[in-house]
mmCIF file of C-alpha atoms and ligand atoms in Angstrom:
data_model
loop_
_atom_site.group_PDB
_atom_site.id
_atom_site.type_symbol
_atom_site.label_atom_id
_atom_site.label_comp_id
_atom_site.label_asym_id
_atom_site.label_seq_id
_atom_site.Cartn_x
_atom_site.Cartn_y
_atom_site.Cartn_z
ATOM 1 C CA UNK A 1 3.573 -30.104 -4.504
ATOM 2 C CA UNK A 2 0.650 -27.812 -4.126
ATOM 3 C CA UNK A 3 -2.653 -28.870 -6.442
ATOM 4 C CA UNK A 4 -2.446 -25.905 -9.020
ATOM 5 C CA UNK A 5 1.440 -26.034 -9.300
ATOM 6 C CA UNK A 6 1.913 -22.509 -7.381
ATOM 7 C CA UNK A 7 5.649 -21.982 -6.716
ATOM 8 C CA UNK A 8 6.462 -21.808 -2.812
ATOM 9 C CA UNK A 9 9.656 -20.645 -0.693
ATOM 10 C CA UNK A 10 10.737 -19.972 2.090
ATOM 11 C CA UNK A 11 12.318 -16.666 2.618
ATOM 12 C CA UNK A 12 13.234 -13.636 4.642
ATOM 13 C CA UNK A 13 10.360 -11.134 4.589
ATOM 14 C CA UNK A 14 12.941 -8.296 4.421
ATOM 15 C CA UNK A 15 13.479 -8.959 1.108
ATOM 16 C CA UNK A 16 10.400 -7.861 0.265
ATOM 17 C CA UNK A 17 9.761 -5.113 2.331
ATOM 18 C CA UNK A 18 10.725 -1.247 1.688
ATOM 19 C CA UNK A 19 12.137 -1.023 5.269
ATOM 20 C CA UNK A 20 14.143 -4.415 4.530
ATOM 21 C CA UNK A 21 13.544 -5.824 7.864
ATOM 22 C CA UNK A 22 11.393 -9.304 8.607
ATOM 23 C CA UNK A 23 12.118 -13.036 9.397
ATOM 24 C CA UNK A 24 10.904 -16.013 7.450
ATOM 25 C CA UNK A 25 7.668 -17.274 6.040
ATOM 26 C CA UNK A 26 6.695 -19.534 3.369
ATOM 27 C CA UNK A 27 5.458 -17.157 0.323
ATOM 28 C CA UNK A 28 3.531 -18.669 -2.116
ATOM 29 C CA UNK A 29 3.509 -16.644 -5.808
ATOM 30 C CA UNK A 30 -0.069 -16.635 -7.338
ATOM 31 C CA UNK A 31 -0.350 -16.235 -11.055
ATOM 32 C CA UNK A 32 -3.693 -17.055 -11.233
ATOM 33 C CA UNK A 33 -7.294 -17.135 -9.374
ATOM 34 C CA UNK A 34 -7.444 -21.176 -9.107
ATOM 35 C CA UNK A 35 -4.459 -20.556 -7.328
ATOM 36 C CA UNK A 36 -5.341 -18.076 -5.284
ATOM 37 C CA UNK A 37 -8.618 -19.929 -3.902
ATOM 38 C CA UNK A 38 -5.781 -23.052 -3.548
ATOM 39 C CA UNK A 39 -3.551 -20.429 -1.185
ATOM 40 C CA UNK A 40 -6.529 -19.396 0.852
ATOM 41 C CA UNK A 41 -7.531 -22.441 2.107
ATOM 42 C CA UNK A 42 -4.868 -22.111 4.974
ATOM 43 C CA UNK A 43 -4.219 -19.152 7.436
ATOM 44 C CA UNK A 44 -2.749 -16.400 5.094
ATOM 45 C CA UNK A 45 -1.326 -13.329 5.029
ATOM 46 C CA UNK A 46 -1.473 -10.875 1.740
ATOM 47 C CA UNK A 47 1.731 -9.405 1.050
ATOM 48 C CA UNK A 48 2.089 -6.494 -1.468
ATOM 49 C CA UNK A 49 4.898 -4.091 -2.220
ATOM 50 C CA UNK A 50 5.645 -4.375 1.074
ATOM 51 C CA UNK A 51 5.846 -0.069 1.524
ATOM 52 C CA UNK A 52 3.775 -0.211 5.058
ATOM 53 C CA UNK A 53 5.041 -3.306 6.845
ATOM 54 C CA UNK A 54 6.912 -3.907 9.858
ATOM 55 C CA UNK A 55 7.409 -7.759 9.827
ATOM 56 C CA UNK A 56 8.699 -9.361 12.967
ATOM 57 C CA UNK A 57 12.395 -10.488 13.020
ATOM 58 C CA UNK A 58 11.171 -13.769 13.781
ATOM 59 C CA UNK A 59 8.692 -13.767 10.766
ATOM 60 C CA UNK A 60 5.363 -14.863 10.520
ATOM 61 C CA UNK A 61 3.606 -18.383 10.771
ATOM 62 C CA UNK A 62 0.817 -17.884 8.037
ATOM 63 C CA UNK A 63 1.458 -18.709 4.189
ATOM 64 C CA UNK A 64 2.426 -15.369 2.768
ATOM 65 C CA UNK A 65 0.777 -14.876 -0.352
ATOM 66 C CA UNK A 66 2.415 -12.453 -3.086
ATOM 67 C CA UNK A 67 0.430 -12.079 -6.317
ATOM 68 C CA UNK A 68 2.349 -12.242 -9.664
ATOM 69 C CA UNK A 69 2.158 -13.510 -13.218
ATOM 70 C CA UNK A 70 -0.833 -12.637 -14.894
ATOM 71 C CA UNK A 71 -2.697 -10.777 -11.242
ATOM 72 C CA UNK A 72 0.525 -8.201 -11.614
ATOM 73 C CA UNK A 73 -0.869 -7.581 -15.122
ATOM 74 C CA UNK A 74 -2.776 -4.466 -16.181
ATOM 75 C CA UNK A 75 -5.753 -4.381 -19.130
ATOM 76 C CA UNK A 76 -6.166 -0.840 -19.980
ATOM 77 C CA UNK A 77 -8.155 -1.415 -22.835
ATOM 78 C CA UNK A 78 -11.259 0.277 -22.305
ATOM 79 C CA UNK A 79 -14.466 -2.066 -21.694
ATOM 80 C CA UNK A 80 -16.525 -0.503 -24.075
ATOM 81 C CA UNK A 81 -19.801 -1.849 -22.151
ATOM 82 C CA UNK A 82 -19.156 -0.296 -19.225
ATOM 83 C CA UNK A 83 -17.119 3.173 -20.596
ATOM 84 C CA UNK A 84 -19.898 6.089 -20.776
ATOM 85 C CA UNK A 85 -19.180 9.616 -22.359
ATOM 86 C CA UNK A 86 -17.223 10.958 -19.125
ATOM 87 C CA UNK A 87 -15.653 7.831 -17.812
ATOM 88 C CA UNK A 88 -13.775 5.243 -18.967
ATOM 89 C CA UNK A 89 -13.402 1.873 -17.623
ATOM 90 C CA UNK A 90 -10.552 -0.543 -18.429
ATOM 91 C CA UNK A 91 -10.695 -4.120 -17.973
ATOM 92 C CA UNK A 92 -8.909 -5.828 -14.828
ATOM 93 C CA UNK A 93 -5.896 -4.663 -13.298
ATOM 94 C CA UNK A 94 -4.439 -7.073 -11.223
ATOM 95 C CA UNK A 95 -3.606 -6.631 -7.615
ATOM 96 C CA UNK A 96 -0.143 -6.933 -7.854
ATOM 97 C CA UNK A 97 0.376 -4.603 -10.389
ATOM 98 C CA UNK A 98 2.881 -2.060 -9.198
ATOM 99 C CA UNK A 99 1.871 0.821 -8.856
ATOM 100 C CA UNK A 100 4.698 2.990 -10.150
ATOM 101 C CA UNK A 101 4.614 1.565 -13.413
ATOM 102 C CA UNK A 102 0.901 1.579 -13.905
ATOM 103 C CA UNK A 103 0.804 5.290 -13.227
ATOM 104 C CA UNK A 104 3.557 5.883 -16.089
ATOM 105 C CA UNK A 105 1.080 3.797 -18.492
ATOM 106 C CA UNK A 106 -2.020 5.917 -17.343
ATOM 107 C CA UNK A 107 0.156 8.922 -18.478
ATOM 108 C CA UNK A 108 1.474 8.122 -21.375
ATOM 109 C CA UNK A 109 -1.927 7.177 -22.507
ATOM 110 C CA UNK A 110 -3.269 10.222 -21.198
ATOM 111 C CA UNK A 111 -5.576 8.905 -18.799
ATOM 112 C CA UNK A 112 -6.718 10.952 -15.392
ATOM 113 C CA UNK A 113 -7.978 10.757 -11.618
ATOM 114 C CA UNK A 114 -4.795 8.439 -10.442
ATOM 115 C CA UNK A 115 -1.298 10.247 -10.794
ATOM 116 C CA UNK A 116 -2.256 12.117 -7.072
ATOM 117 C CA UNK A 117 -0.804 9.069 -6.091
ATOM 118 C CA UNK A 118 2.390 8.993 -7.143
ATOM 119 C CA UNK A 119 5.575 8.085 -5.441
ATOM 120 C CA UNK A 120 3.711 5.272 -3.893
ATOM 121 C CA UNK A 121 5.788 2.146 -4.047
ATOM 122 C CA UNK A 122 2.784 -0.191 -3.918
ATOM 123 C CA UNK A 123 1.139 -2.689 -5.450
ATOM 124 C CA UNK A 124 -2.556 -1.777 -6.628
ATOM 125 C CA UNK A 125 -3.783 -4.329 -4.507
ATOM 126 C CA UNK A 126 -2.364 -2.901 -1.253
ATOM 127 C CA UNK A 127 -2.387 0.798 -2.289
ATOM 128 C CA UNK A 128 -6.898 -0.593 -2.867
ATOM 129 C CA UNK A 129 -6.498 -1.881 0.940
ATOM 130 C CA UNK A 130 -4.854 1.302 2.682
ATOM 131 C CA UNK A 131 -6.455 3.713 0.086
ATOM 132 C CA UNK A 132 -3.162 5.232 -0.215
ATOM 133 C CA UNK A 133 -3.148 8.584 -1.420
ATOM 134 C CA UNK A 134 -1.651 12.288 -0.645
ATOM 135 C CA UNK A 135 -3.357 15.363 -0.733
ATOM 136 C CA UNK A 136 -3.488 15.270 -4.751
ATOM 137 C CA UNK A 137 -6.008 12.101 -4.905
ATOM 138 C CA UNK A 138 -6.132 8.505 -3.628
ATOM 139 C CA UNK A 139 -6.826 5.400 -5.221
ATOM 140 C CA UNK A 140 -11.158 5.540 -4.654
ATOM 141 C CA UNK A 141 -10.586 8.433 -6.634
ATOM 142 C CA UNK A 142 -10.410 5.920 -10.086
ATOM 143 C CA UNK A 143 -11.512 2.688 -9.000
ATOM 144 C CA UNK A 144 -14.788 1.270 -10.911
ATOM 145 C CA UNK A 145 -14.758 -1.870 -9.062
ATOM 146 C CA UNK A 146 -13.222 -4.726 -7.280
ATOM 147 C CA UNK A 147 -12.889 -8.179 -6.876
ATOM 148 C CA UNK A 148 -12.508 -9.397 -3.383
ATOM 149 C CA UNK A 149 -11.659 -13.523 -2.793
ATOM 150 C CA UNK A 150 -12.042 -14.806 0.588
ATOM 151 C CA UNK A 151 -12.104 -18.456 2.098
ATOM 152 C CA UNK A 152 -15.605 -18.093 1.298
ATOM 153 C CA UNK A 153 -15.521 -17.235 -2.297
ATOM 154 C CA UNK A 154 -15.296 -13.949 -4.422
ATOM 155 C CA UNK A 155 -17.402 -11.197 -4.679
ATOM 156 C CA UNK A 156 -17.032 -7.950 -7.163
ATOM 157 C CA UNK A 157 -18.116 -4.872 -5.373
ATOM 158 C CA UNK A 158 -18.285 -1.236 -6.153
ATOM 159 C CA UNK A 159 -16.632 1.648 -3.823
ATOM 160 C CA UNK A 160 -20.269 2.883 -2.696
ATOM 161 C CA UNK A 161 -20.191 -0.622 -1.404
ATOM 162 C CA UNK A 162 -17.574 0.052 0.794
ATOM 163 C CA UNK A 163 -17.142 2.658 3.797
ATOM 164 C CA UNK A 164 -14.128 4.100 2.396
ATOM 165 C CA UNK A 165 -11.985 7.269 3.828
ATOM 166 C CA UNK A 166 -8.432 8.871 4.670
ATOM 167 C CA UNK A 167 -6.240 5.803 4.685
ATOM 168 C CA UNK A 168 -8.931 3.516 4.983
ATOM 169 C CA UNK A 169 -10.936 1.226 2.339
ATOM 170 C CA UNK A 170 -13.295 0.529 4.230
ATOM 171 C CA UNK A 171 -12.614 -3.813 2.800
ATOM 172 C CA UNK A 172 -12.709 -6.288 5.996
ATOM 173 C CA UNK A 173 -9.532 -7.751 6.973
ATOM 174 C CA UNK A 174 -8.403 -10.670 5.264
ATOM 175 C CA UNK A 175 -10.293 -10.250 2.066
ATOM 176 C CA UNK A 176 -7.975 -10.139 -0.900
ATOM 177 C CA UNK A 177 -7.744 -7.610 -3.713
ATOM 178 C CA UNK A 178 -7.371 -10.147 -6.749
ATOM 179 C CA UNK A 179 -8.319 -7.402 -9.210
ATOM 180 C CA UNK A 180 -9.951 -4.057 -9.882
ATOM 181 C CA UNK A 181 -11.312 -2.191 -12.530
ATOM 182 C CA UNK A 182 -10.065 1.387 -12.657
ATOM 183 C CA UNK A 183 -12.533 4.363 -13.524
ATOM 184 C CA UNK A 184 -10.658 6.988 -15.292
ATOM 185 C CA UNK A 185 -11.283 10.280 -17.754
ATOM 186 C CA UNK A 186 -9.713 11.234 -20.656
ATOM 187 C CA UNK A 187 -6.830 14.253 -20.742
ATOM 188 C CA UNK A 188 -3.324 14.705 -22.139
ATOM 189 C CA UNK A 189 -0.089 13.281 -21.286
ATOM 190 C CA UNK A 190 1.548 16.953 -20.610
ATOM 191 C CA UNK A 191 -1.735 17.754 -18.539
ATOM 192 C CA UNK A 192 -1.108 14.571 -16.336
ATOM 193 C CA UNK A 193 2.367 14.504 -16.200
ATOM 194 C CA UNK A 194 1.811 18.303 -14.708
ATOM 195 C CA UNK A 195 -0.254 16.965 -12.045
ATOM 196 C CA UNK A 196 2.159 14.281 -11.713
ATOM 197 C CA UNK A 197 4.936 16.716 -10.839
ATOM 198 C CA UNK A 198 3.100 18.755 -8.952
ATOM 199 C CA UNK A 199 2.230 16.065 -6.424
ATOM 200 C CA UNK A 200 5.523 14.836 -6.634
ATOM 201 C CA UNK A 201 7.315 18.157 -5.390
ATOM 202 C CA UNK A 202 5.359 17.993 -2.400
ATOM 203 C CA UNK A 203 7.780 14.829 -1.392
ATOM 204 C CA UNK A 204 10.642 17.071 -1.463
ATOM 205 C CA UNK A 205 10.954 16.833 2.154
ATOM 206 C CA UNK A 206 11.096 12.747 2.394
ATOM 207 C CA UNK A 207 13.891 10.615 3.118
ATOM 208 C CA UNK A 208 15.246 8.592 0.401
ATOM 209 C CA UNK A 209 16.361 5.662 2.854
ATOM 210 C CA UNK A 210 14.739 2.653 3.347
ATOM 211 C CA UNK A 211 11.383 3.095 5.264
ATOM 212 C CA UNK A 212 7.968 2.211 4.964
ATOM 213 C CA UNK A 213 6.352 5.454 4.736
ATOM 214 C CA UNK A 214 4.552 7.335 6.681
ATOM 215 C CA UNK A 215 4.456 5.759 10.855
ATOM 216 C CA UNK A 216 1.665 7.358 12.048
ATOM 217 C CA UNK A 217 -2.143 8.777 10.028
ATOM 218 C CA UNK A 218 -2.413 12.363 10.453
ATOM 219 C CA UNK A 219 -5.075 13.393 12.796
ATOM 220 C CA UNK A 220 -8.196 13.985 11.336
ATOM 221 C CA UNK A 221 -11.182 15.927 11.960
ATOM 222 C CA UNK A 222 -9.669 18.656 13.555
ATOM 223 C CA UNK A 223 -8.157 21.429 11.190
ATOM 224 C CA UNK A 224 -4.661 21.572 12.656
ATOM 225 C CA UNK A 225 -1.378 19.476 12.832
ATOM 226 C CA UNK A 226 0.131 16.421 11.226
ATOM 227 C CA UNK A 227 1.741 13.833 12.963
ATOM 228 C CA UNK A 228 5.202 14.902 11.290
ATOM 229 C CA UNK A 229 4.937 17.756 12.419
ATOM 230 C CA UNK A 230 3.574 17.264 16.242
ATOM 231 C CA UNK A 231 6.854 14.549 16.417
ATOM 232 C CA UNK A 232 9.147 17.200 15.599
ATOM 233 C CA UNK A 233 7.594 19.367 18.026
ATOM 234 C CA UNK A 234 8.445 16.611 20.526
ATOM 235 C CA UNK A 235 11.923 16.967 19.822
ATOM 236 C CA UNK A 236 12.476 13.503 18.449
ATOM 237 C CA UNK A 237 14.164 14.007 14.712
ATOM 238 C CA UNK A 238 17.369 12.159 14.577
ATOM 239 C CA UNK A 239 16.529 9.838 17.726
ATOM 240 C CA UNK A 240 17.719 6.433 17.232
ATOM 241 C CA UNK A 241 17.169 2.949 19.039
ATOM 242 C CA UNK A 242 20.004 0.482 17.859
ATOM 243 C CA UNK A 243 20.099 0.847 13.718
ATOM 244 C CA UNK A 244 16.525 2.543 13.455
ATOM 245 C CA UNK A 245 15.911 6.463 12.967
ATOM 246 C CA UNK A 246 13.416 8.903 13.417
ATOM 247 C CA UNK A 247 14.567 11.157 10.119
ATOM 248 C CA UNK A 248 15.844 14.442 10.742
ATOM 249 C CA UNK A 249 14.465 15.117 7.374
ATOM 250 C CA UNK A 250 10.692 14.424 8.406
ATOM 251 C CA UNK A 251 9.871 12.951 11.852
ATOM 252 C CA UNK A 252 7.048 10.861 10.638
ATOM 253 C CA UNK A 253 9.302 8.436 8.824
ATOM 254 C CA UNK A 254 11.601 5.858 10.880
ATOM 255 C CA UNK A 255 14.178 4.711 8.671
ATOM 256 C CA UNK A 256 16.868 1.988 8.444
ATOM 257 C CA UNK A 257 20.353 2.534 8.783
ATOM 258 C CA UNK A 258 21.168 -0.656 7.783
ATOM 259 C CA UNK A 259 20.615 -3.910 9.823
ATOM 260 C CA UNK A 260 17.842 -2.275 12.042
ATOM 261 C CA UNK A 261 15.607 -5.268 13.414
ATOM 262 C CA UNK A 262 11.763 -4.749 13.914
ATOM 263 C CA UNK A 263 12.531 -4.529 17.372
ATOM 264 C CA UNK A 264 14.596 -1.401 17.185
ATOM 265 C CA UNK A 265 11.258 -0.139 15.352
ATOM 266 C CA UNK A 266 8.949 -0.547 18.066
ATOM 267 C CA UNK A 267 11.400 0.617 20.495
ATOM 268 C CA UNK A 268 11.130 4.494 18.727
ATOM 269 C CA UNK A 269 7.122 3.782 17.545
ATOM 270 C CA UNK A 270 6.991 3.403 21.551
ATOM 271 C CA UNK A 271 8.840 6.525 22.327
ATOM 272 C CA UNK A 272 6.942 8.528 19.953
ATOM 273 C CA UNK A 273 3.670 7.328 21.540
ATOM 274 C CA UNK A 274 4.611 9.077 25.247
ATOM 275 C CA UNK A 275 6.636 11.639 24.319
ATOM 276 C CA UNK A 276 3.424 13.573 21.806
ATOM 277 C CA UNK A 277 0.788 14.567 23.436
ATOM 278 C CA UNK A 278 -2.249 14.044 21.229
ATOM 279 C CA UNK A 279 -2.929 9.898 20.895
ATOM 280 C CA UNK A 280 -1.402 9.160 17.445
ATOM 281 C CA UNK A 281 -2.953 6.270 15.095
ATOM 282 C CA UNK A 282 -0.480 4.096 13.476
ATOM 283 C CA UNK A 283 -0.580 3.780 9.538
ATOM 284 C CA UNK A 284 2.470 0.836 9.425
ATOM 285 C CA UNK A 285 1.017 -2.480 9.347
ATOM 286 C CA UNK A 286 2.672 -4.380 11.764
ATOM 287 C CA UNK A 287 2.915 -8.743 11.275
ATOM 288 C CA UNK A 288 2.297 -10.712 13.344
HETATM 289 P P1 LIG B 301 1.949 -3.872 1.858
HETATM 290 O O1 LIG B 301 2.831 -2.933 2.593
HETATM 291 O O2 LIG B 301 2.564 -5.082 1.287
HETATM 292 O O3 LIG B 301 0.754 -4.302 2.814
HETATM 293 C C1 LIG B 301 0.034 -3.344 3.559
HETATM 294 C C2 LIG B 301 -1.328 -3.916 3.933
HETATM 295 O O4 LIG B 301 -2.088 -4.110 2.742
HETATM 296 C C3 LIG B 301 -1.232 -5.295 4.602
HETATM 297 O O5 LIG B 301 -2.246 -5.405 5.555
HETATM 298 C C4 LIG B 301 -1.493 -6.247 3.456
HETATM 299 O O6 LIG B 301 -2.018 -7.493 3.900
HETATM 300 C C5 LIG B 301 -2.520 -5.458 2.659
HETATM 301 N N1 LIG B 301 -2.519 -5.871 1.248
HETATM 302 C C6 LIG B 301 -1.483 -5.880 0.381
HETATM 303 N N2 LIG B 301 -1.874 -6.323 -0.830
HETATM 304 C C7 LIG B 301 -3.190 -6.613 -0.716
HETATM 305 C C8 LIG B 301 -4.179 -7.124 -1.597
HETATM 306 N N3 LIG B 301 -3.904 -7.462 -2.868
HETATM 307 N N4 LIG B 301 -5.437 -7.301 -1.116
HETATM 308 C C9 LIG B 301 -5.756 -6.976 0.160
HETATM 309 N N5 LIG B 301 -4.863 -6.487 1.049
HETATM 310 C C10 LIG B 301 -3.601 -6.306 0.608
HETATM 311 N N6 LIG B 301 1.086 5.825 1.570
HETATM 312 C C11 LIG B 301 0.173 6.756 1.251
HETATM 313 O O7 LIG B 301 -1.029 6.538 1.454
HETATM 314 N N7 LIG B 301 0.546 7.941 0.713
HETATM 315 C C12 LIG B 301 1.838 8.240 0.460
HETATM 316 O O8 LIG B 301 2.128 9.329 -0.032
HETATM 317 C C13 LIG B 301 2.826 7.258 0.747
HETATM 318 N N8 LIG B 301 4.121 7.493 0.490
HETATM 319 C C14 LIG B 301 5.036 6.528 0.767
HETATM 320 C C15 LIG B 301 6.382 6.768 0.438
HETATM 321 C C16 LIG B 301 7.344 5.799 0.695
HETATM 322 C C17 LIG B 301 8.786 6.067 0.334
HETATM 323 C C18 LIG B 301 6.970 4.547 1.279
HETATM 324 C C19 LIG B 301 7.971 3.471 1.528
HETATM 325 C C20 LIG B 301 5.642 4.319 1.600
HETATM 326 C C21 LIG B 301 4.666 5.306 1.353
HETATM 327 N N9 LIG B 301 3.330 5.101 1.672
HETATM 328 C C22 LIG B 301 2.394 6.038 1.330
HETATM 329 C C23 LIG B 301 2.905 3.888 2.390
HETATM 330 C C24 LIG B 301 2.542 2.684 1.510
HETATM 331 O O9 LIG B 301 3.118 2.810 0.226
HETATM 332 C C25 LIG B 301 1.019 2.535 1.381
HETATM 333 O O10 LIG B 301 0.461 2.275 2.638
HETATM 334 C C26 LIG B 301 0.596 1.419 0.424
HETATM 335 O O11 LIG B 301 -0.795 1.406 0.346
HETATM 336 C C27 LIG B 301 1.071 0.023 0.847
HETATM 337 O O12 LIG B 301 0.830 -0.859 -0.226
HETATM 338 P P2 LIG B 301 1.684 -2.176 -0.469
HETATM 339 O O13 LIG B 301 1.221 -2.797 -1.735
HETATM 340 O O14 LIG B 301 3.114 -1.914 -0.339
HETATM 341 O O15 LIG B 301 1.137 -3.068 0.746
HETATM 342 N N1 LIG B 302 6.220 19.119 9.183
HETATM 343 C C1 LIG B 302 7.032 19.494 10.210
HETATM 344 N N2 LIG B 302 8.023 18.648 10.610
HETATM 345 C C2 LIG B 302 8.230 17.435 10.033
HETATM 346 C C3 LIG B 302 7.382 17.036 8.983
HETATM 347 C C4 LIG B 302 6.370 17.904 8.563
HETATM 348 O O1 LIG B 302 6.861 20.579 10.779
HETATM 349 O O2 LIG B 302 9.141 16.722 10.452
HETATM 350 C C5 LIG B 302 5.182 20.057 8.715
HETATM 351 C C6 LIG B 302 5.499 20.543 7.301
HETATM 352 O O3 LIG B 302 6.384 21.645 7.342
HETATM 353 C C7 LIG B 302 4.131 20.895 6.755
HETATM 354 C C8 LIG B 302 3.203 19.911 7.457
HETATM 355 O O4 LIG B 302 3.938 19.398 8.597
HETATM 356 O O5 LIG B 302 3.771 22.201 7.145
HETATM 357 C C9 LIG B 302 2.754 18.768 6.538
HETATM 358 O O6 LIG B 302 3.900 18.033 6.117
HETATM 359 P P1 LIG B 302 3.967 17.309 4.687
HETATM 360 O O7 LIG B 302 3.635 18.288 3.602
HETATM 361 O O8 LIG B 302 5.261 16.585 4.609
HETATM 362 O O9 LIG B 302 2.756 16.283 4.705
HETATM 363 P P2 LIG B 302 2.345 15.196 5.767
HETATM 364 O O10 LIG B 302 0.977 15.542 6.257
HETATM 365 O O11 LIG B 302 3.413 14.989 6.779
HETATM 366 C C10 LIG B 302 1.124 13.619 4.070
HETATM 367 C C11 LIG B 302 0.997 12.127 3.993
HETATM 368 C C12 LIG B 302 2.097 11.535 3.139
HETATM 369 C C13 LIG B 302 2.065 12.168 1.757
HETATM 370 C C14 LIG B 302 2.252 13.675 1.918
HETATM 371 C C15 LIG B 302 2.221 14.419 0.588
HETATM 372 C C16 LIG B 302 -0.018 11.208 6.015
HETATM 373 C C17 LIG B 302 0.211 10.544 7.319
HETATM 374 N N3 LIG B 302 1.078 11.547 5.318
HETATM 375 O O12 LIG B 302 2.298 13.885 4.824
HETATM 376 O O13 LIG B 302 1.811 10.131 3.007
HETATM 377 O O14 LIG B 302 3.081 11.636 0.940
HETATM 378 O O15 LIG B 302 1.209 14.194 2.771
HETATM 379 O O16 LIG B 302 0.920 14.468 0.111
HETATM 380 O O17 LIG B 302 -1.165 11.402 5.620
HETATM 381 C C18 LIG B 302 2.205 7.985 3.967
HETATM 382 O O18 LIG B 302 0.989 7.958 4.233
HETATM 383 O O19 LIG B 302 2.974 7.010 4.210
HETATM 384 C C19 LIG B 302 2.773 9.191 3.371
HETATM 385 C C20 LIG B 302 4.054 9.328 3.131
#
């Protein structure tokens, strides 16, 4: 029994990954910050939605924390102390909040700066971590603040705290993302939802398997070619190692075929890396 009463089981990690593959780990759910400071007192890993993971067949030996309960919760209200005339700020959205859903609230409500990010399938807390985002917006683009917990304790900062960029938050490694405070502006539900679409047709081209996104961060700094697009130029759509796929539909997604292992993964992530010539960096997370 674990002090605060969190629940903990072991399970495979591919069921809680979008590529479905990863071994075993003891998970623990956290519903609330007692709980969380409980969970961190060990070596940890944070597990979100689980959309840029490669977990090792074998698993991993940290606890595997998974926020839920009331830190999957969303307050939209607006905090009327810290709302001015052009922004308004809600009160905390917790970190493992999906994503998906949040963004269908924000529009209905008519709320802006977010729905470039849709089609994500994260959690806020790990779409905060990777700054996820697509050429419509990313998630700095309406976040107020956020509350970080560490071994050490927790700290609210704001994103001018933080060296944030492309793919990048900028938050050191192993601090969690208990809860954030999103910074949005007031439009229309049509006006959103038209933004929504918008960014949304420009995933036309994705696979609809299971995969965890994008393998590889698109080169930056130099106006000039993706990494989708400089895979395909190696030749490498459609190549497979054992039940893993480089899509034919967009060569920076590997996808599972069904019962692909992690190893299979690495096995084309390796190919890809001598076969293009520019030096690629990867976006999947990979555990261990
Ligand atoms: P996970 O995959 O669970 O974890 C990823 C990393 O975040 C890990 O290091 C984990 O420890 C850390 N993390 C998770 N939760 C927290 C937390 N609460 N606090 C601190 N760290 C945390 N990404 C884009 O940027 N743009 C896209 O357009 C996009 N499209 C995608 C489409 C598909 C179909 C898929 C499967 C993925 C796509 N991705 C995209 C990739 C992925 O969704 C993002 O990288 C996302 O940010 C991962 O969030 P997650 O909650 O799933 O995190
Ligand atoms: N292209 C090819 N061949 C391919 C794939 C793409 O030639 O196999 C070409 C396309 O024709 C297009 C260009 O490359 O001219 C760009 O492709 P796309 O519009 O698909 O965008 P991307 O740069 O490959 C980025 C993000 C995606 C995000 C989309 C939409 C990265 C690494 N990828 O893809 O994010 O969804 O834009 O905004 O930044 C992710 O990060 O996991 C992810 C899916």
């Amino acid at each position: 029994m674990t002090q605060t009463g969190v629940r903990v089981e072991r399970q495979p990690l591919s069921r809680y990954t979008t590529l479905g593959v990863g071994g075993e780990a003891e998970i623990w759910f956290v519903e609330t910050l007692d709980q969380l400071r409980e969970a961190v007192s060990a070596p940890y890993r944070i597990l979100g939605g689980g959309s840029n993971l490669v977990v090792a067949d074998e698993g991993v030996p940290e606890r595997v924390i998974r926020l839920c309960g009331p830190l999957a919760k969303a307050d939209l209200e607006p905090d009327p102390q810290l709302s001015t005339a052009g922004d308004i700020v809600t009160g905390w959205v917790g970190g493992g909040t999906p994503l998906p859903g949040l963004l269908r609230k924000l529009q209905g409500l008519g709320l802006s700066n977010l729905e470039g990010t849709v089609g994500i399938p994260a959690q806020v807390g790990g779409a905060v971590w990777m700054n996820a985002g697509t050429r419509f917006g990313e998630m700095f683009g309406g976040l107020h603040s956020l509350e970080l917990v560490t071994p050490q304790g927790t700290r609210t900062v704001t994103p001018d705290e933080l060296d944030w960029g492309y793919r990048n938050s900028g938050i050191p490694r192993g601090e969690i993302v208990s809860r954030v405070r999103l910074r949005l502006r007031a439009s229309t539900p049509p006006d959103v939802q038209a933004r929504m679409t918008l960014a949304d047709d420009a995933r036309k081209g994705q696979p609809k398997m299971k995969t965890p996104g994008c393998a590889f961060k698109n080169p930056q700094g130099v106006a000039g070619k993706g990494a989708g697009r400089l895979i395909d130029e190696a030749g490498l759509k459609g190549t497979r190692c054992g039940q893993a796929m480089i899509s034919p539909e967009h060569a920076n997604f590997i996808v599972n075929l069904g019962g692909a292992t992690a190893a299979d993964v690495h096995g084309l992530l390796d190919i890809i890396r001598r076969q293009v010539p520019v030096p690629l960096e990867l976006e999947y997370e990979l555990w261990p």
